[in-house]
Short mmCIF file of C-alpha atoms and ligand atoms in Angstrom, two decimals:
data_model
loop_
_atom_site.label_atom_id
_atom_site.label_comp_id
_atom_site.label_asym_id
_atom_site.label_seq_id
_atom_site.Cartn_x
_atom_site.Cartn_y
_atom_site.Cartn_z
CA MET A 1 -95.42 -218.13 148.34
CA GLU A 2 -92.28 -220.01 147.29
CA PRO A 3 -89.35 -218.39 149.10
CA GLN A 4 -86.93 -216.43 146.99
CA ILE A 5 -84.21 -216.96 149.57
CA SER A 6 -83.93 -220.07 151.69
CA LEU A 7 -81.05 -220.61 154.12
CA ARG A 8 -80.68 -223.91 155.94
CA GLY A 9 -78.12 -224.65 158.65
CA ILE A 10 -75.79 -221.89 157.52
CA GLN A 11 -72.48 -221.67 159.38
CA ARG A 12 -69.71 -219.19 158.68
CA VAL A 13 -66.52 -219.54 160.68
CA PHE A 14 -63.53 -217.24 160.29
CA HIS A 15 -60.18 -218.61 161.41
CA LEU A 16 -58.06 -215.96 163.07
CA GLY A 17 -54.72 -217.34 164.22
CA ASP A 18 -55.58 -219.98 166.81
CA SER A 19 -59.15 -218.88 167.36
CA ASP A 20 -62.35 -219.46 165.42
CA VAL A 21 -64.93 -216.71 165.05
CA HIS A 22 -68.42 -218.10 164.54
CA ALA A 23 -69.88 -215.24 162.52
CA LEU A 24 -73.04 -217.23 161.65
CA ARG A 25 -74.28 -220.20 163.68
CA ASP A 26 -76.77 -222.64 162.24
CA LEU A 27 -78.91 -220.03 160.56
CA ASP A 28 -82.28 -220.84 158.96
CA LEU A 29 -84.12 -218.11 157.07
CA ASP A 30 -86.77 -217.80 154.36
CA ILE A 31 -87.49 -214.58 152.49
CA ALA A 32 -90.29 -214.30 149.94
CA PRO A 33 -90.10 -212.29 146.71
CA GLY A 34 -90.84 -208.61 147.24
CA GLU A 35 -90.27 -208.56 151.01
CA TYR A 36 -88.81 -205.54 152.80
CA VAL A 37 -86.57 -206.79 155.59
CA ALA A 38 -84.41 -204.84 158.06
CA VAL A 39 -81.46 -206.62 159.67
CA MET A 40 -80.45 -205.15 163.01
CA GLY A 41 -78.24 -206.09 165.93
CA PRO A 42 -75.02 -205.04 167.63
CA SER A 43 -71.72 -204.59 165.88
CA GLY A 44 -70.05 -207.94 165.25
CA SER A 45 -73.30 -209.92 165.40
CA GLY A 46 -72.97 -211.22 161.84
CA LYS A 47 -75.13 -208.81 159.84
CA SER A 48 -72.59 -208.07 157.12
CA THR A 49 -71.55 -211.71 156.97
CA LEU A 50 -75.19 -212.64 156.37
CA LEU A 51 -75.61 -210.01 153.67
CA ASN A 52 -72.37 -211.02 151.95
CA LEU A 53 -73.56 -214.63 151.87
CA LEU A 54 -76.95 -213.61 150.48
CA GLY A 55 -75.13 -211.58 147.83
CA LEU A 56 -72.80 -214.45 146.91
CA LEU A 57 -69.81 -212.36 147.91
CA ASP A 58 -68.93 -215.06 150.43
CA SER A 59 -69.70 -218.76 150.96
CA PRO A 60 -70.77 -220.66 154.07
CA ASN A 61 -68.65 -223.35 155.67
CA GLN A 62 -71.78 -225.44 156.16
CA GLY A 63 -75.40 -225.36 155.13
CA HIS A 64 -77.29 -224.54 151.98
CA TYR A 65 -78.51 -221.40 150.29
CA LEU A 66 -81.34 -221.82 147.82
CA LEU A 67 -81.91 -218.76 145.65
CA GLU A 68 -85.11 -218.97 143.63
CA GLY A 69 -85.15 -222.72 144.25
CA ARG A 70 -81.60 -223.32 143.09
CA ASP A 71 -78.78 -224.37 145.42
CA VAL A 72 -76.21 -221.64 144.84
CA THR A 73 -73.73 -222.92 147.45
CA THR A 74 -72.52 -225.59 145.04
CA LEU A 75 -72.07 -223.33 142.01
CA SER A 76 -68.62 -222.55 140.63
CA PRO A 77 -67.28 -219.01 141.20
CA ASP A 78 -68.10 -218.14 137.57
CA GLU A 79 -71.66 -219.38 137.91
CA GLN A 80 -72.02 -217.49 141.19
CA ALA A 81 -70.76 -214.32 139.49
CA ARG A 82 -73.37 -214.75 136.77
CA VAL A 83 -76.20 -215.18 139.29
CA ARG A 84 -74.93 -212.15 141.21
CA SER A 85 -74.79 -210.07 138.06
CA GLN A 86 -78.29 -211.04 136.91
CA ARG A 87 -80.25 -211.23 140.15
CA ILE A 88 -78.56 -209.21 142.92
CA GLY A 89 -77.78 -205.53 143.50
CA PHE A 90 -75.49 -204.53 146.36
CA VAL A 91 -75.32 -201.13 148.07
CA PHE A 92 -72.56 -200.48 150.62
CA GLN A 93 -72.09 -197.97 153.41
CA SER A 94 -68.97 -196.51 151.79
CA PHE A 95 -70.43 -196.57 148.25
CA HIS A 96 -67.59 -198.67 146.69
CA LEU A 97 -67.54 -196.64 143.49
CA VAL A 98 -64.57 -196.90 141.16
CA PRO A 99 -62.66 -193.63 141.79
CA ARG A 100 -61.25 -193.30 138.28
CA LEU A 101 -64.59 -193.73 136.54
CA THR A 102 -67.24 -191.06 136.06
CA ALA A 103 -70.73 -191.41 137.50
CA ALA A 104 -72.03 -192.61 134.12
CA GLU A 105 -69.17 -195.10 133.78
CA ASN A 106 -69.71 -196.44 137.30
CA ILE A 107 -73.39 -196.97 136.54
CA ALA A 108 -72.55 -198.70 133.25
CA LEU A 109 -69.96 -201.04 134.75
CA PRO A 110 -72.22 -204.03 135.55
CA MET A 111 -73.56 -203.92 131.98
CA VAL A 112 -70.03 -203.83 130.55
CA LEU A 113 -69.13 -206.86 132.67
CA ALA A 114 -72.33 -208.63 131.57
CA GLY A 115 -71.57 -207.88 127.92
CA LEU A 116 -74.63 -205.80 127.09
CA PRO A 117 -74.35 -204.02 123.75
CA ALA A 118 -73.24 -200.36 123.83
CA PRO A 119 -76.52 -198.82 122.59
CA GLU A 120 -78.45 -200.66 125.31
CA ARG A 121 -75.93 -199.50 127.90
CA GLN A 122 -76.15 -195.89 126.78
CA GLN A 123 -79.92 -195.94 126.86
CA ARG A 124 -80.10 -197.47 130.32
CA VAL A 125 -77.44 -195.13 131.75
CA ALA A 126 -79.26 -192.08 130.36
CA GLN A 127 -82.50 -193.27 131.96
CA ALA A 128 -80.80 -194.03 135.29
CA LEU A 129 -79.09 -190.62 135.39
CA LYS A 130 -82.52 -189.06 134.86
CA ASP A 131 -84.28 -191.32 137.40
CA TYR A 132 -81.71 -190.54 140.10
CA GLY A 133 -81.36 -186.82 139.37
CA LEU A 134 -77.75 -187.18 138.24
CA GLU A 135 -77.94 -185.84 134.69
CA HIS A 136 -75.67 -182.92 135.52
CA ARG A 137 -73.18 -185.16 137.31
CA ALA A 138 -72.76 -187.78 134.57
CA ASP A 139 -69.14 -186.86 133.85
CA HIS A 140 -68.05 -186.27 137.43
CA ARG A 141 -65.82 -188.65 139.32
CA PRO A 142 -66.92 -189.87 142.76
CA GLU A 143 -64.57 -187.47 144.58
CA GLU A 144 -66.44 -184.59 142.93
CA LEU A 145 -69.80 -185.78 144.23
CA SER A 146 -71.55 -185.35 147.59
CA GLY A 147 -72.24 -188.39 149.76
CA GLY A 148 -75.88 -188.45 148.71
CA GLN A 149 -74.94 -188.23 145.04
CA ARG A 150 -72.40 -191.02 145.45
CA GLN A 151 -74.99 -193.27 147.04
CA ARG A 152 -77.44 -192.46 144.25
CA VAL A 153 -74.78 -193.48 141.71
CA ALA A 154 -74.26 -196.66 143.74
CA ILE A 155 -77.99 -197.42 143.74
CA ALA A 156 -78.21 -196.73 140.01
CA ARG A 157 -75.31 -199.13 139.48
CA ALA A 158 -76.92 -201.74 141.76
CA THR A 159 -80.19 -201.62 139.82
CA ILE A 160 -78.98 -201.17 136.25
CA MET A 161 -79.14 -204.93 135.58
CA ARG A 162 -82.71 -204.98 136.99
CA PRO A 163 -82.00 -207.34 139.86
CA ALA A 164 -84.64 -209.28 141.77
CA MET A 165 -83.19 -208.18 145.09
CA ILE A 166 -81.28 -205.28 146.60
CA LEU A 167 -78.97 -205.91 149.53
CA ALA A 168 -77.93 -202.74 151.35
CA ASP A 169 -75.36 -202.80 154.16
CA GLU A 170 -75.77 -199.65 156.28
CA PRO A 171 -76.60 -197.59 153.16
CA THR A 172 -77.15 -194.42 155.22
CA GLY A 173 -74.20 -194.96 157.57
CA ASN A 174 -72.07 -192.26 155.92
CA LEU A 175 -74.87 -189.79 155.24
CA ASP A 176 -76.57 -187.07 157.26
CA ARG A 177 -80.15 -187.77 158.28
CA ALA A 178 -81.89 -185.84 155.48
CA THR A 179 -79.69 -187.37 152.79
CA GLY A 180 -80.10 -190.78 154.38
CA GLU A 181 -83.88 -190.47 154.25
CA GLU A 182 -83.71 -189.59 150.58
CA VAL A 183 -81.62 -192.72 149.92
CA VAL A 184 -84.04 -194.86 151.95
CA ARG A 185 -86.97 -193.51 149.96
CA LEU A 186 -85.22 -194.48 146.73
CA LEU A 187 -84.66 -198.01 148.03
CA GLU A 188 -88.25 -198.22 149.24
CA GLY A 189 -89.45 -197.06 145.82
CA LEU A 190 -87.59 -199.99 144.26
CA ASN A 191 -89.22 -202.33 146.79
CA ALA A 192 -92.63 -200.87 145.94
CA SER A 193 -91.99 -201.85 142.33
CA GLY A 194 -91.47 -205.47 143.44
CA VAL A 195 -87.76 -205.75 144.18
CA THR A 196 -86.90 -207.61 147.39
CA LEU A 197 -85.15 -205.19 149.77
CA ILE A 198 -82.88 -206.31 152.61
CA VAL A 199 -81.30 -203.49 154.59
CA VAL A 200 -78.76 -203.78 157.39
CA THR A 201 -79.03 -200.81 159.70
CA HIS A 202 -78.04 -199.53 163.13
CA ASP A 203 -80.83 -196.99 162.95
CA ALA A 204 -83.92 -198.22 164.83
CA ALA A 205 -86.18 -195.67 163.12
CA LEU A 206 -85.01 -196.83 159.72
CA GLY A 207 -85.35 -200.48 160.70
CA ALA A 208 -88.91 -199.91 161.91
CA ARG A 209 -89.92 -198.80 158.42
CA ALA A 210 -89.39 -202.31 157.07
CA ARG A 211 -92.33 -204.72 157.09
CA ARG A 212 -90.16 -207.39 158.72
CA GLN A 213 -87.35 -207.04 161.25
CA LEU A 214 -84.57 -209.50 161.95
CA ARG A 215 -82.35 -209.11 164.97
CA MET A 216 -78.95 -210.79 164.95
CA GLU A 217 -77.02 -211.60 168.09
CA ASP A 218 -73.78 -213.53 168.24
CA GLY A 219 -74.25 -215.07 164.80
CA GLY A 220 -77.83 -216.20 165.36
CA LEU A 221 -81.29 -214.85 164.61
CA LYS A 222 -82.49 -213.55 167.94
CA LEU A 223 -85.71 -212.13 166.58
CA ASP A 224 -87.67 -212.44 163.35
CA THR A 225 -90.95 -210.55 163.40
CA ALA A 226 -92.31 -212.92 160.74
CA ARG A 227 -91.55 -215.92 162.96
CA ASP A 228 -91.98 -214.53 166.46
CA ALA A 229 -95.42 -213.04 165.98
CA THR A 230 -95.99 -212.48 169.71
CA VAL A 231 -92.73 -210.58 170.27
CA PRO A 232 -92.98 -206.84 169.61
CA ALA A 233 -90.57 -205.57 166.98
P1 ADP B 1 -71.69 -206.92 161.84
O1 ADP B 1 -71.86 -206.59 160.39
O2 ADP B 1 -72.94 -207.36 162.51
O3 ADP B 1 -71.01 -205.82 162.58
P2 ADP B 1 -69.84 -208.93 160.83
O4 ADP B 1 -70.71 -209.84 160.04
O5 ADP B 1 -69.02 -207.96 160.08
O6 ADP B 1 -70.71 -208.19 161.94
O7 ADP B 1 -68.87 -209.80 161.74
C1 ADP B 1 -69.29 -210.90 162.52
C2 ADP B 1 -68.09 -211.50 163.22
O8 ADP B 1 -67.22 -212.09 162.27
C3 ADP B 1 -67.24 -210.47 163.96
O9 ADP B 1 -66.73 -211.08 165.11
C4 ADP B 1 -66.14 -210.16 162.97
O10 ADP B 1 -64.98 -209.73 163.63
C5 ADP B 1 -65.95 -211.49 162.27
N1 ADP B 1 -65.50 -211.33 160.88
C6 ADP B 1 -66.20 -210.79 159.87
N2 ADP B 1 -65.53 -210.84 158.72
C7 ADP B 1 -64.34 -211.42 159.02
C8 ADP B 1 -63.19 -211.76 158.25
N3 ADP B 1 -63.12 -211.52 156.94
N4 ADP B 1 -62.15 -212.35 158.90
C9 ADP B 1 -62.23 -212.60 160.21
N5 ADP B 1 -63.28 -212.33 160.99
C10 ADP B 1 -64.33 -211.74 160.40
MG1 MG B 2 -71.43 -204.84 159.33
#
């Protein structure tokens, strides 16, 4: 199958004072539509940097990123924002909800930014609140919600534009195990419906649920179970 994501020779260097941090070193990676991929590895190995690049929240210093066959590294910031809005949903460890907005308003935000008409927004928000069991929390602000509810709002917001892929950076990192499992099941349900799912996690049990595991070390791909067929995951 034609890859949905294709990285070639990706380098990301952060300059800190006199020193250079090579967060990603010469990374090549292909991911097909509908895959379920876990990204693991020690702290500082480049997992978040990789996810941010995939989500067009950051750009490489070198190399190319083809998303659905299109080189997105050369797009203008506005064009990148449009691709991000239409194709990519992001879920973060610390939820990143807008504190002043209600659950319903947080979920609606990507549609407001994309200029969807109000009736369409209202209809989609109502459905999302129902799908994620948040009907009775629609008018609550994030601080009035539990961690699990906040992450469900975040997932509803990430999926409201019907993206082709969900990128989740330690989505269960701030949740207890039971709540984390519930969040993972929601993400896996989206994957089952065809959405590509890429999850960064410290949790080996969670990582093992993915069909494909990547292990990052020092900015490189140390293990890819799709590539290294003889190496146990
Ligand atoms: P992980 O998510 O695997 O813990 P990161 O991708 O966050 O790792 O970081 C990889 C390396 O890049 C680390 O050494 C980190 O300190 C560095 N790094 C990440 N983001 C920045 C930044 N914005 N400025 C400087 N260094 C950064
Ligand atoms: Mg990280």
